[in-house]
PDB file of C-alpha atoms and ligand atoms in Angstrom:
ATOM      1  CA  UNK E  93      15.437 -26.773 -21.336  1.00  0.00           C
ATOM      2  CA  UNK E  94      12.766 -28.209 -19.215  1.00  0.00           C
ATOM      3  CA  UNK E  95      13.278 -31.971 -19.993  1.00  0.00           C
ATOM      4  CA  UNK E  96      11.559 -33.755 -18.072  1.00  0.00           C
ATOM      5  CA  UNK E  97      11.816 -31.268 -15.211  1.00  0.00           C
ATOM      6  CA  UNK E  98       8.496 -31.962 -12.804  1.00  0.00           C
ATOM      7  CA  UNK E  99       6.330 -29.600 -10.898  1.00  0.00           C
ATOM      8  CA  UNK E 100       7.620 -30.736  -7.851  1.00  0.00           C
ATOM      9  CA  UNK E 101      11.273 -30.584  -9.140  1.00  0.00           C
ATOM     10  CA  UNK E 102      10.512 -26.929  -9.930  1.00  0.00           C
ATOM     11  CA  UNK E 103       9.788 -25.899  -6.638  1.00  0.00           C
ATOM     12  CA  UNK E 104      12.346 -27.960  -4.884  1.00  0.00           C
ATOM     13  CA  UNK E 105      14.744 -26.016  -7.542  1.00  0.00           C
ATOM     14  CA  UNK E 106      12.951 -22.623  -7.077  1.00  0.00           C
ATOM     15  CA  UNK E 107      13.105 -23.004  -3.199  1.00  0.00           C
ATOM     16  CA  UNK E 108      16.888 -23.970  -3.150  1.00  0.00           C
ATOM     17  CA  UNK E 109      17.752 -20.759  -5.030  1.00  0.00           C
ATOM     18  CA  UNK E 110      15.399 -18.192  -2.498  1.00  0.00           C
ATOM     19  CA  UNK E 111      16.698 -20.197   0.376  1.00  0.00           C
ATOM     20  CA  UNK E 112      20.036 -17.959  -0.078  1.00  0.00           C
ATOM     21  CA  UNK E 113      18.137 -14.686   0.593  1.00  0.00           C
ATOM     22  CA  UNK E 114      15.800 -13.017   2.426  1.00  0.00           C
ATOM     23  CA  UNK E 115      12.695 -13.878   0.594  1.00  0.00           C
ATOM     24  CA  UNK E 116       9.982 -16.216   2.216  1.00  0.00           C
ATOM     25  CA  UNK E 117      10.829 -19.076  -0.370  1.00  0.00           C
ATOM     26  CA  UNK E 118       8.355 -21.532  -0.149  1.00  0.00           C
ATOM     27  CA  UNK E 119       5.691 -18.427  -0.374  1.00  0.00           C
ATOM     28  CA  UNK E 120       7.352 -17.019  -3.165  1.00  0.00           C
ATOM     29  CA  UNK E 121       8.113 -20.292  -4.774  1.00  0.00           C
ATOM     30  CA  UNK E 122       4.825 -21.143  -4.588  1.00  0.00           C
ATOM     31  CA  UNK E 123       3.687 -17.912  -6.126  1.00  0.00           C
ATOM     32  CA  UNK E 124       5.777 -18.099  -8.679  1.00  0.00           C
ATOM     33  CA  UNK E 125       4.970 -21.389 -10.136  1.00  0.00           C
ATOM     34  CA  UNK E 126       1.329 -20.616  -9.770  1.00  0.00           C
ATOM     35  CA  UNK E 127       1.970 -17.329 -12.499  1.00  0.00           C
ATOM     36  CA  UNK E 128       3.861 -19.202 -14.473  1.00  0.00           C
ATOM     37  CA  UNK E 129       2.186 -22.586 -14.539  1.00  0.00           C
ATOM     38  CA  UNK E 130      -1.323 -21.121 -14.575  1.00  0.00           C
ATOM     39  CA  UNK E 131      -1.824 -24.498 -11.827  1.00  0.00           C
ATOM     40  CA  UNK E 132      -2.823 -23.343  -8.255  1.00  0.00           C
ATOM     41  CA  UNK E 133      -0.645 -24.884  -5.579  1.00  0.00           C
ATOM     42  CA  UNK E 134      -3.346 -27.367  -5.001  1.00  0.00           C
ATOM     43  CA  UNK E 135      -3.522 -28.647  -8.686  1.00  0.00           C
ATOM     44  CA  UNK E 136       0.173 -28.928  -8.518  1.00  0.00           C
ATOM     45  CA  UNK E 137       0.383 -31.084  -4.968  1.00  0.00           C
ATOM     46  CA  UNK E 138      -2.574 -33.580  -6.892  1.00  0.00           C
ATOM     47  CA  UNK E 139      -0.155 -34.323  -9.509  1.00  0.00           C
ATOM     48  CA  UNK E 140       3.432 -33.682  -8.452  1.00  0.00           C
ATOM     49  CA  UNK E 141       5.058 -35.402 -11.231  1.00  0.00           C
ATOM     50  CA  UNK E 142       3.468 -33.841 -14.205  1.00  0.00           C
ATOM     51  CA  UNK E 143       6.231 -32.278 -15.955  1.00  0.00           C
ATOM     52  CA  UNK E 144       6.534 -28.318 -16.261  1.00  0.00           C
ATOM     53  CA  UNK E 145       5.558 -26.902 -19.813  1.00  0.00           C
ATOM     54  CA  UNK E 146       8.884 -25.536 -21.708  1.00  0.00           C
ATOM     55  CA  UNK E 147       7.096 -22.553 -21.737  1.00  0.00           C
ATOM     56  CA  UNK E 148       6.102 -22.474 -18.354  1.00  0.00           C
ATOM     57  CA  UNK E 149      10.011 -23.548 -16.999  1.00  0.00           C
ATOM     58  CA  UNK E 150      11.147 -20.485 -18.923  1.00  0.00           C
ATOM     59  CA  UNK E 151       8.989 -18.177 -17.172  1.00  0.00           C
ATOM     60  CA  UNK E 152       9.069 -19.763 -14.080  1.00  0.00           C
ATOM     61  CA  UNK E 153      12.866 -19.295 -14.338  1.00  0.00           C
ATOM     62  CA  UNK E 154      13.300 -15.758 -15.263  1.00  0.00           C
ATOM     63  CA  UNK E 155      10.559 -14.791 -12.620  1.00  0.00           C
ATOM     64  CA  UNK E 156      12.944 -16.587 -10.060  1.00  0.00           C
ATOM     65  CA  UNK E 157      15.696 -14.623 -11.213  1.00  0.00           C
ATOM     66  CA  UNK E 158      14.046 -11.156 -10.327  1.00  0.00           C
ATOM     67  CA  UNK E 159      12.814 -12.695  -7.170  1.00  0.00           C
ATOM     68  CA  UNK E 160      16.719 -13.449  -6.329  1.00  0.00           C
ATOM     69  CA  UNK E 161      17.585 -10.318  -7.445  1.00  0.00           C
ATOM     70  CA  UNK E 162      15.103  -8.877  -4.851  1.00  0.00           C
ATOM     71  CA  UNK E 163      11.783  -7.715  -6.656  1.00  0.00           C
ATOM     72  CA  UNK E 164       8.842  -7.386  -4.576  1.00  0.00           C
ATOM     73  CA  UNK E 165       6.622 -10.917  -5.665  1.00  0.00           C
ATOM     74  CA  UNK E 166       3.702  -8.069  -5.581  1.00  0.00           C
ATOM     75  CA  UNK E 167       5.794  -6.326  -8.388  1.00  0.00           C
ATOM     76  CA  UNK E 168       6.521  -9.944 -10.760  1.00  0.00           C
ATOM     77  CA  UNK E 169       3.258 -11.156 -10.352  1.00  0.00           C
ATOM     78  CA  UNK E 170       1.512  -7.303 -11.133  1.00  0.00           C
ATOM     79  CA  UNK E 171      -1.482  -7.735  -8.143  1.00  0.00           C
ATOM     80  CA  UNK E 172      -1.510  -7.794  -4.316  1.00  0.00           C
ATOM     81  CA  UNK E 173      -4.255  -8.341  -1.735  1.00  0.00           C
ATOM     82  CA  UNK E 174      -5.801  -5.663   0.186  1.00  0.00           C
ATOM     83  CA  UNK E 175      -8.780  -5.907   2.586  1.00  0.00           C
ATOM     84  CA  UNK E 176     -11.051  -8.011   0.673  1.00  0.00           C
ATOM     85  CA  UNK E 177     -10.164  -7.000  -2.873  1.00  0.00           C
ATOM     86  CA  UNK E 178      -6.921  -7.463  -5.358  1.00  0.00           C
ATOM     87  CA  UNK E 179      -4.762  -4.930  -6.589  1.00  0.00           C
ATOM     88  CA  UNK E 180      -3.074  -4.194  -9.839  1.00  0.00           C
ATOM     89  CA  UNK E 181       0.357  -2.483  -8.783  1.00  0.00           C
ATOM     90  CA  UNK E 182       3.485  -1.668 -10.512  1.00  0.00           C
ATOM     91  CA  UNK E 183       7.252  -0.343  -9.595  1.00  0.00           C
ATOM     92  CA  UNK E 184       5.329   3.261 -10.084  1.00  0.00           C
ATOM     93  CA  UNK E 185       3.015   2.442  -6.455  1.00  0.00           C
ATOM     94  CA  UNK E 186       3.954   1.503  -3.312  1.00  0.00           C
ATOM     95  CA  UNK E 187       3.305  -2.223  -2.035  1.00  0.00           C
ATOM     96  CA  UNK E 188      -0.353  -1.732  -0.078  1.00  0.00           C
ATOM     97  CA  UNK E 189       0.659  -3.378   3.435  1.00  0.00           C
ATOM     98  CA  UNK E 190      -1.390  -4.839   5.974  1.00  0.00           C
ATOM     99  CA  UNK E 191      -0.905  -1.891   8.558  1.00  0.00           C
ATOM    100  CA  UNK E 192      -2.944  -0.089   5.906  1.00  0.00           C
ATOM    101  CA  UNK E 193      -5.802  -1.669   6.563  1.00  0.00           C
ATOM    102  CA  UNK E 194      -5.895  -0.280   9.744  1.00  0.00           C
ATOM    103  CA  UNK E 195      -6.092   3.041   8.844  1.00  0.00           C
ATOM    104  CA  UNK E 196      -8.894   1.896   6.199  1.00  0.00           C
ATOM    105  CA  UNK E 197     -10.655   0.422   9.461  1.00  0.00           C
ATOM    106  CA  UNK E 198     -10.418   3.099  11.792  1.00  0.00           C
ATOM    107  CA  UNK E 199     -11.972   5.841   8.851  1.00  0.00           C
ATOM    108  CA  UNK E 200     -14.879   3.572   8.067  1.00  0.00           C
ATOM    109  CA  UNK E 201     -16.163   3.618  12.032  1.00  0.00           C
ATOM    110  CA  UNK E 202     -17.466   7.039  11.123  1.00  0.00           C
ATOM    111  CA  UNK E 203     -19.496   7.422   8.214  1.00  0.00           C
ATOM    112  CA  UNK E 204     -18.325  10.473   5.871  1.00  0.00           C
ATOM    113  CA  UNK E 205     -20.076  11.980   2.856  1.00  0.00           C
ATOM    114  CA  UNK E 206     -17.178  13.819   1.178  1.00  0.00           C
ATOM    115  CA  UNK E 207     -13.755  12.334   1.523  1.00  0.00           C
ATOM    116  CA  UNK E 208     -10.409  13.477   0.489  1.00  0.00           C
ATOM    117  CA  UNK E 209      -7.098  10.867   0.322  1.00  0.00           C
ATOM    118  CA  UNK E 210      -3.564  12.395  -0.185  1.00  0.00           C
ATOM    119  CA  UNK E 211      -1.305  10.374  -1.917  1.00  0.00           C
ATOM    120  CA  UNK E 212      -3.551   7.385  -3.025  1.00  0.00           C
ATOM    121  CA  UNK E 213      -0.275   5.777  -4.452  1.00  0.00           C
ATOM    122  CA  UNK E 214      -2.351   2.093  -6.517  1.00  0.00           C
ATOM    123  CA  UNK E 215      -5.675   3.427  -4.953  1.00  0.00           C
ATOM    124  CA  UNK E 216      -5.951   1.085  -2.224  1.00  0.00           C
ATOM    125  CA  UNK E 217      -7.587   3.482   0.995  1.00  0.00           C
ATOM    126  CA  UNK E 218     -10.097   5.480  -1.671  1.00  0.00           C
ATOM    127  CA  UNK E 219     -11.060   2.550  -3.664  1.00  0.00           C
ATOM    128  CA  UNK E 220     -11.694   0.726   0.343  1.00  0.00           C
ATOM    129  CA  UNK E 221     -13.616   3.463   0.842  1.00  0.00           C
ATOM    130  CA  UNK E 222     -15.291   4.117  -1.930  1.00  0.00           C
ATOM    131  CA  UNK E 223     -16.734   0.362  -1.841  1.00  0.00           C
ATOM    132  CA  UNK E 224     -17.980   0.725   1.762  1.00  0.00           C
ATOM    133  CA  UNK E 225     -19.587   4.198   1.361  1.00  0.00           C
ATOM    134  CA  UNK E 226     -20.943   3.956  -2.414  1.00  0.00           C
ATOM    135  CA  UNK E 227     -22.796   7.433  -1.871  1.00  0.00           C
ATOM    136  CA  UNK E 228     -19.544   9.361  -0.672  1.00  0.00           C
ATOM    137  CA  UNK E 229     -18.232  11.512  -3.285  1.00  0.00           C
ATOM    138  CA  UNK E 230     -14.338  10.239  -2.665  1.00  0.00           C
ATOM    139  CA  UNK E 231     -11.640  12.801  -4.173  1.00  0.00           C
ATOM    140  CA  UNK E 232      -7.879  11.015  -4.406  1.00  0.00           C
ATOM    141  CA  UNK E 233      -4.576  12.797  -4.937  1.00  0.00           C
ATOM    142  CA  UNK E 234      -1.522  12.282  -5.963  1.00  0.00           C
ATOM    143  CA  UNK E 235       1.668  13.620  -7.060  1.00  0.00           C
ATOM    144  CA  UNK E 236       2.707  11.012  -9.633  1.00  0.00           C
ATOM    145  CA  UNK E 237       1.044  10.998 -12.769  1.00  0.00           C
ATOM    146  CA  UNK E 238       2.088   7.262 -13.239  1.00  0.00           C
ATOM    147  CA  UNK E 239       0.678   6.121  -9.858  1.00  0.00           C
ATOM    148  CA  UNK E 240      -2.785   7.562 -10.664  1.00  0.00           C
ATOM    149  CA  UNK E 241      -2.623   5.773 -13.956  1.00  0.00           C
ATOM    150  CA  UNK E 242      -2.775   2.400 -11.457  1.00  0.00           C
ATOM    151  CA  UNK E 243      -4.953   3.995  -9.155  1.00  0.00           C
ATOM    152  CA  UNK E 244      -7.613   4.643 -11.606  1.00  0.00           C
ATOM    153  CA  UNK E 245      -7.182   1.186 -13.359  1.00  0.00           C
ATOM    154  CA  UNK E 246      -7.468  -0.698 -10.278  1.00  0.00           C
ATOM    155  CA  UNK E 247     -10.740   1.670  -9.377  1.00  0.00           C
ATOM    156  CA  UNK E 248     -12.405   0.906 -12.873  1.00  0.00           C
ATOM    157  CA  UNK E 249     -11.469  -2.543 -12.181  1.00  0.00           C
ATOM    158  CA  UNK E 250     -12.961  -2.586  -8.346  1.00  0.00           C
ATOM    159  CA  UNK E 251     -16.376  -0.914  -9.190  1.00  0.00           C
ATOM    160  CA  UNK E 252     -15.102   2.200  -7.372  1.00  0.00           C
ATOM    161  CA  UNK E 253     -15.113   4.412 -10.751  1.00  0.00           C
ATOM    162  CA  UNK E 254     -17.028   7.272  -9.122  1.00  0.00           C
ATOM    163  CA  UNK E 255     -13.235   8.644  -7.234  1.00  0.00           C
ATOM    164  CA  UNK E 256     -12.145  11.682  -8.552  1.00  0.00           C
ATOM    165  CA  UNK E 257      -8.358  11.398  -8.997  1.00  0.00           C
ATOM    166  CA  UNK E 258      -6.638  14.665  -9.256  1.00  0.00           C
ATOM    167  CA  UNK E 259      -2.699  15.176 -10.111  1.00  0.00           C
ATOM    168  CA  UNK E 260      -0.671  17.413  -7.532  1.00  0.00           C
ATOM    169  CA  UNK E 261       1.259  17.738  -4.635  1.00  0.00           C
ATOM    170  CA  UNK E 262      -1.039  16.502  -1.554  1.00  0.00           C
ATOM    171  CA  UNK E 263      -3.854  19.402  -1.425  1.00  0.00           C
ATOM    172  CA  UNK E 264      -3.196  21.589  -4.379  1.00  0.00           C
ATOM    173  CA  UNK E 265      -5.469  19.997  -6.577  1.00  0.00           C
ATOM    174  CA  UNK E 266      -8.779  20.275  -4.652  1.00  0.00           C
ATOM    175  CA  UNK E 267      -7.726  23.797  -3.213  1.00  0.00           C
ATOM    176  CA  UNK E 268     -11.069  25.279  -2.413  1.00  0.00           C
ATOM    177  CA  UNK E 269     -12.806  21.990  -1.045  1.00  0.00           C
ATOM    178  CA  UNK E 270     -14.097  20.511   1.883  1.00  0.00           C
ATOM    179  CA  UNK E 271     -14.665  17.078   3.248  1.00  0.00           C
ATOM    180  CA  UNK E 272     -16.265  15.013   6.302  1.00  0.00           C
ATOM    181  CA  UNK E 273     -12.637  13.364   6.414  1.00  0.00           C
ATOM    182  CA  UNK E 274      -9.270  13.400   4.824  1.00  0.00           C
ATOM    183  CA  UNK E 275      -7.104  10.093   4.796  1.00  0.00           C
ATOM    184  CA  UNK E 276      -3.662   9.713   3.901  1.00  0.00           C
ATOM    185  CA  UNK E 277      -1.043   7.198   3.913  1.00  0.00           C
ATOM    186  CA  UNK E 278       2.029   9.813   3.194  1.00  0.00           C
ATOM    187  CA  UNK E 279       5.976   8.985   3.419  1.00  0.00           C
ATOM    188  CA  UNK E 280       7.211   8.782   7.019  1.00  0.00           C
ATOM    189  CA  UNK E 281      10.843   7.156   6.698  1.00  0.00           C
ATOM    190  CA  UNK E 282      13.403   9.509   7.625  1.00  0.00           C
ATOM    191  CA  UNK E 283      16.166  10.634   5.623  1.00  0.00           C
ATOM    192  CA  UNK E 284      18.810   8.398   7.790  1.00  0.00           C
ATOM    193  CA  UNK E 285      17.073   5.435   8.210  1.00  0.00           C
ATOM    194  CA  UNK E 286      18.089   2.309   5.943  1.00  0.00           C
ATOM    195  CA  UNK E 287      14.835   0.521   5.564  1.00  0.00           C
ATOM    196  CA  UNK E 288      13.857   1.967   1.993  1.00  0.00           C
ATOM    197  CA  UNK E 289      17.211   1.168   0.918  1.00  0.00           C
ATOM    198  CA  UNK E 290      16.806  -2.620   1.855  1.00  0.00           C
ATOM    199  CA  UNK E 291      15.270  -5.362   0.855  1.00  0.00           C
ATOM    200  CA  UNK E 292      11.614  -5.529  -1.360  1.00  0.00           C
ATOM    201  CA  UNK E 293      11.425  -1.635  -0.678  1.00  0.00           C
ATOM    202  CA  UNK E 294      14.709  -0.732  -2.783  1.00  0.00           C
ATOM    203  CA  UNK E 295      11.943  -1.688  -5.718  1.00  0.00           C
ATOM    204  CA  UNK E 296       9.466   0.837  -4.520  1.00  0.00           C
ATOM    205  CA  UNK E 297       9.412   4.633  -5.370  1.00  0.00           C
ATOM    206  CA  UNK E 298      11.178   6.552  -3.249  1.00  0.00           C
ATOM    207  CA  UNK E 299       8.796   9.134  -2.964  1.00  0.00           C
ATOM    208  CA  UNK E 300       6.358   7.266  -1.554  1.00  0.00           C
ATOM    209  CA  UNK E 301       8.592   6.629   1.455  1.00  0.00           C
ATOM    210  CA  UNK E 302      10.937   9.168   2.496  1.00  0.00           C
ATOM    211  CA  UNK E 303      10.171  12.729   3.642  1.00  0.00           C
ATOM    212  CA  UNK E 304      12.216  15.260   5.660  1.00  0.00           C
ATOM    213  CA  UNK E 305      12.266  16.536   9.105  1.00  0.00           C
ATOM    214  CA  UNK E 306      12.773  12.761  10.106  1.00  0.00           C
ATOM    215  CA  UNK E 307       9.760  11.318   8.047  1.00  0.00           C
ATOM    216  CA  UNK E 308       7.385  13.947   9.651  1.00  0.00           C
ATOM    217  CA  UNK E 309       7.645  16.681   6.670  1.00  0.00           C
ATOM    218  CA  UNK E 310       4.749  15.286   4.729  1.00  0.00           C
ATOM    219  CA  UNK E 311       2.753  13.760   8.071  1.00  0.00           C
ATOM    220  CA  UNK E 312       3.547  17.464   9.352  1.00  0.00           C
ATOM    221  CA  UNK E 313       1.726  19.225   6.054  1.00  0.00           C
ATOM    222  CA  UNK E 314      -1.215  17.574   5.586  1.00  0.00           C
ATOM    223  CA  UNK E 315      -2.272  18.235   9.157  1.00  0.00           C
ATOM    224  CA  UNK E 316      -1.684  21.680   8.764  1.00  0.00           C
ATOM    225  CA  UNK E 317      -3.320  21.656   5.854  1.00  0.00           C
ATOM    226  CA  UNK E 318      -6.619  19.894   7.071  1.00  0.00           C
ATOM    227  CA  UNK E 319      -8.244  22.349   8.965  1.00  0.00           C
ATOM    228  CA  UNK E 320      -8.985  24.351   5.697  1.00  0.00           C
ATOM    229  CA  UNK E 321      -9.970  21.436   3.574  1.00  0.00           C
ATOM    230  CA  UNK E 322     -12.453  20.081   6.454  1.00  0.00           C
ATOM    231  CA  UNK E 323     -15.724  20.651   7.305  1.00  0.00           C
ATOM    232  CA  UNK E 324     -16.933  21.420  10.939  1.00  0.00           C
ATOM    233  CA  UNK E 325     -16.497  17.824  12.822  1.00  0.00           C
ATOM    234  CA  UNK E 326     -14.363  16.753  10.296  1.00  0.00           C
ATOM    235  CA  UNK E 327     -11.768  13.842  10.511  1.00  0.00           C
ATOM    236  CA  UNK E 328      -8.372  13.142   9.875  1.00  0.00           C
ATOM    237  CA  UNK E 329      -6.187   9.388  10.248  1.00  0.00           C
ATOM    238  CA  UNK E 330      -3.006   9.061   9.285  1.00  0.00           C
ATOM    239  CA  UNK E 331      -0.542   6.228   8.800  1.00  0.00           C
ATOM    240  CA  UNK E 332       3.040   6.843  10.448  1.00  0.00           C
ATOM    241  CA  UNK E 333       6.219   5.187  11.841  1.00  0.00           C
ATOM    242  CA  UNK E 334       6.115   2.732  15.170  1.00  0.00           C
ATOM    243  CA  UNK E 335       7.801   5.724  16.355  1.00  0.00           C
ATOM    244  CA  UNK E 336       6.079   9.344  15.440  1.00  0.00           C
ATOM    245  CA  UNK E 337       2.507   8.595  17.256  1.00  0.00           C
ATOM    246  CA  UNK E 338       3.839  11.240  19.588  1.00  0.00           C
ATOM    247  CA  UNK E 339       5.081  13.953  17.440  1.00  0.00           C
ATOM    248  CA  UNK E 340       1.702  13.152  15.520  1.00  0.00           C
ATOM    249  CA  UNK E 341      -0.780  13.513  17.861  1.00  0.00           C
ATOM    250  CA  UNK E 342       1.004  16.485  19.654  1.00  0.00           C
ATOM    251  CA  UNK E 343       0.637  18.067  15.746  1.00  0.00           C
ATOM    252  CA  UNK E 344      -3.213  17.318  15.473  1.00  0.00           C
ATOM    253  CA  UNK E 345      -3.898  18.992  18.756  1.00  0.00           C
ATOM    254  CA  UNK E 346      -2.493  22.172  18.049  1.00  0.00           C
ATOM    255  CA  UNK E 347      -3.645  22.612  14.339  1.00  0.00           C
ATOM    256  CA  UNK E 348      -7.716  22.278  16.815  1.00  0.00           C
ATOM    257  CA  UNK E 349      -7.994  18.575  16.594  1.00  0.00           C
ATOM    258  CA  UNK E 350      -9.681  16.582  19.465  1.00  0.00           C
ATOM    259  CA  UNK E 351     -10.510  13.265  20.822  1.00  0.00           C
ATOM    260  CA  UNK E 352      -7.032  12.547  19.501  1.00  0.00           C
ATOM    261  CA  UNK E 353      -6.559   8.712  19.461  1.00  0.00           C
ATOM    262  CA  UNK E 354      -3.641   6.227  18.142  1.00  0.00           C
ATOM    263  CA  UNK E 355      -4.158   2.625  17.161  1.00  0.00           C
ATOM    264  CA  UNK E 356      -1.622  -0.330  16.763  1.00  0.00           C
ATOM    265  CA  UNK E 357      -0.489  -2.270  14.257  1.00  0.00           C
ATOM    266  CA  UNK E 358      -0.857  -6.334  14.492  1.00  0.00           C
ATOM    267  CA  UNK E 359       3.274  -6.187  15.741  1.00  0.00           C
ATOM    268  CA  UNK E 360       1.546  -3.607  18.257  1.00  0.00           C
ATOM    269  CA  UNK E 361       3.191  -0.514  17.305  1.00  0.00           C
ATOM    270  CA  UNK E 362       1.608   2.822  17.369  1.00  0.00           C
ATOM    271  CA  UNK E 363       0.499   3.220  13.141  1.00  0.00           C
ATOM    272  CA  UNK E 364      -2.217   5.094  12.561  1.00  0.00           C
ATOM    273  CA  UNK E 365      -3.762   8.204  14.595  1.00  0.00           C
ATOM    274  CA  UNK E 366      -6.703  10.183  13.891  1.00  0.00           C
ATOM    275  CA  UNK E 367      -8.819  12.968  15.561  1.00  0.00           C
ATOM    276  CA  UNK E 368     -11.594  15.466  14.904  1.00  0.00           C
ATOM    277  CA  UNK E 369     -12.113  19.297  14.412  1.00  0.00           C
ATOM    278  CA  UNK E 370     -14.426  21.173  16.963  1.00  0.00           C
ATOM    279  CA  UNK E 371     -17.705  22.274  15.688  1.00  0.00           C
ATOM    280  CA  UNK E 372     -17.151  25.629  14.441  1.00  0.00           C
ATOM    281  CA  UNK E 373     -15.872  26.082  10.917  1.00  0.00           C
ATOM    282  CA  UNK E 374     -12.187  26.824  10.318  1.00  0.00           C
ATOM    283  CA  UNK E 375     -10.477  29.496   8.063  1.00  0.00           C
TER     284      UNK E 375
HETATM  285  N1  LIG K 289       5.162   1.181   6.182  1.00  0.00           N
HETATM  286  C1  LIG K 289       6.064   1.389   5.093  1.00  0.00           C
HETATM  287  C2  LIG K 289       7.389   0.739   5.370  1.00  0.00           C
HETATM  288  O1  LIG K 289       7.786   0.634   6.491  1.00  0.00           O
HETATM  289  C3  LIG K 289       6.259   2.815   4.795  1.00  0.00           C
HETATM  290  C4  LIG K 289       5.104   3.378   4.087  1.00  0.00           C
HETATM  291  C5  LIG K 289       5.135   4.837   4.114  1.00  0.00           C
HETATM  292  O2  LIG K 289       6.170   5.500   4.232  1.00  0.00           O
HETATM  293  N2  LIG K 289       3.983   5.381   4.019  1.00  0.00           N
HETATM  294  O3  LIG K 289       8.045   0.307   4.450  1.00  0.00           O
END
């Protein structure tokens, strides 16, 4: 029961429980209440000793319970920020992250006609795209029938209705095609390393993180792949691990990309690398 429980009793209660684990608490908290109170953080601090709704307390409470238990706060509250735009995701995507929007920043310095993203996951780098370029015919694959039920939500919902989505493993749907530039965001965590198995990410799909060959199988495909599914001057970036700009860019150059170049995340780790194909068409 909520007797006379306040909104600022809530969150002192909600932020005593997260304190015991690794979540941000007064973020989450804060979060929290907001879904279940339907009062923004700001309404709440005006009146501070308002009492919480029964209704709201019970949903406040089991939300806190996942949130102990470890669910992403992007998977209780069903929506994350990316860019300048909102997200529906669920347990079938992964979490977009901010080193995303990187990649998403580097591909929209060149302008492309017809783009191709592998593994679009809730849609986040076609639906980006998509908004910025609103002529480009944008194709987005992906391998999980369930993700691309998200992906095309959240692109109905972002006036980005125009991508393509196509079920199948990376390029296998749009054999036969060619783009101005080919994005992707693919698994890089190697089979060894604990990361996917800790914290928020134990909630996210497993196949949207791991791949062989230490993290480069899928990184490692999709290059190989590119030349035939690009255009002459065509361009490839690619998300990867603080630690594979190397074996990435060493990849690109000898499937005949140039002007190879890596950028850094905001923790200024090597995240994203891109390049182009010469001018004379490929197989
Ligand atoms: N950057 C993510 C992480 O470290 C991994 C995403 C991915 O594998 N594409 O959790």
């Amino acid at each position: 029961m909520s007797d006379g429980v306040t909104l600022a009793q809530a969150q002192r209660r909600g932020v005593e429980l997260l304190a015991a684990t690794p979540a941000d608490a007064d973020i989450d908290v804060d979060w929290l209440l907001t879904a279940a109170t339907g009062l923004s953080a700001a309404q709440r601090r005006a009146h501070p000793e308002d009492p919480i709704t029964e209704t709201a307390w019970r949903r406040f409470q089991a939300l806190l319970q996942r949130r102990y238990r470890g669910e992403p706060v992007a998977y209780l509250l069903g929506r994350r920020g990316f860019l300048d735009f909102e997200l529906v995701v669920t347990s079938a995507v992964l979490i977009p992250r901010p080193e995303t929007e990187h990649l998403v920043e580097a591909a929209l310095e060149t302008p492309a006609a017809r783009v191709l993203e592998l593994g679009t996951g809730s849609g986040c780098i076609a639906i980006a795209l998509a908004r910025a370029w609103p002529a480009a015919t944008v194709d987005a694959t992906d391998c999980s029938a369930e993700a691309l039920t998200v992906a095309t939500q959240n692109a109905a919902i972002l006036g980005a209705d125009g991508i393509r989505f196509r079920l199948g493993d990376w390029y296998e749907p749009v054999s036969g095609s060619r783009y101005n530039l080919i994005v992707a965001n693919p698994p890089y965590i190697g089979e060894q390393a604990p990361e996917p198995d800790q914290g928020d990410a134990r909630f996210e799909p497993r196949l949207a993180l791991r791949a062989e060959e230490s993290g480069l199988a899928a990184l490692r495909t999709i290059i190989v792949g590119a030349p035939r599914h690009l255009e002459p001057a065509g361009r490839i970036w690619l998300e990867h691990g603080y630690d594979q700009g190397p074996a990435v860019r060493e990849c690109l150059a000898a499937h005949g990309f140039q002007a190879i170049e890596t950028r850094r995340d905001l923790a200024g780790h090597e995240r994203v690398s891109g390049g182009r194909l010469g001018d004379t068409p490929h197989e």
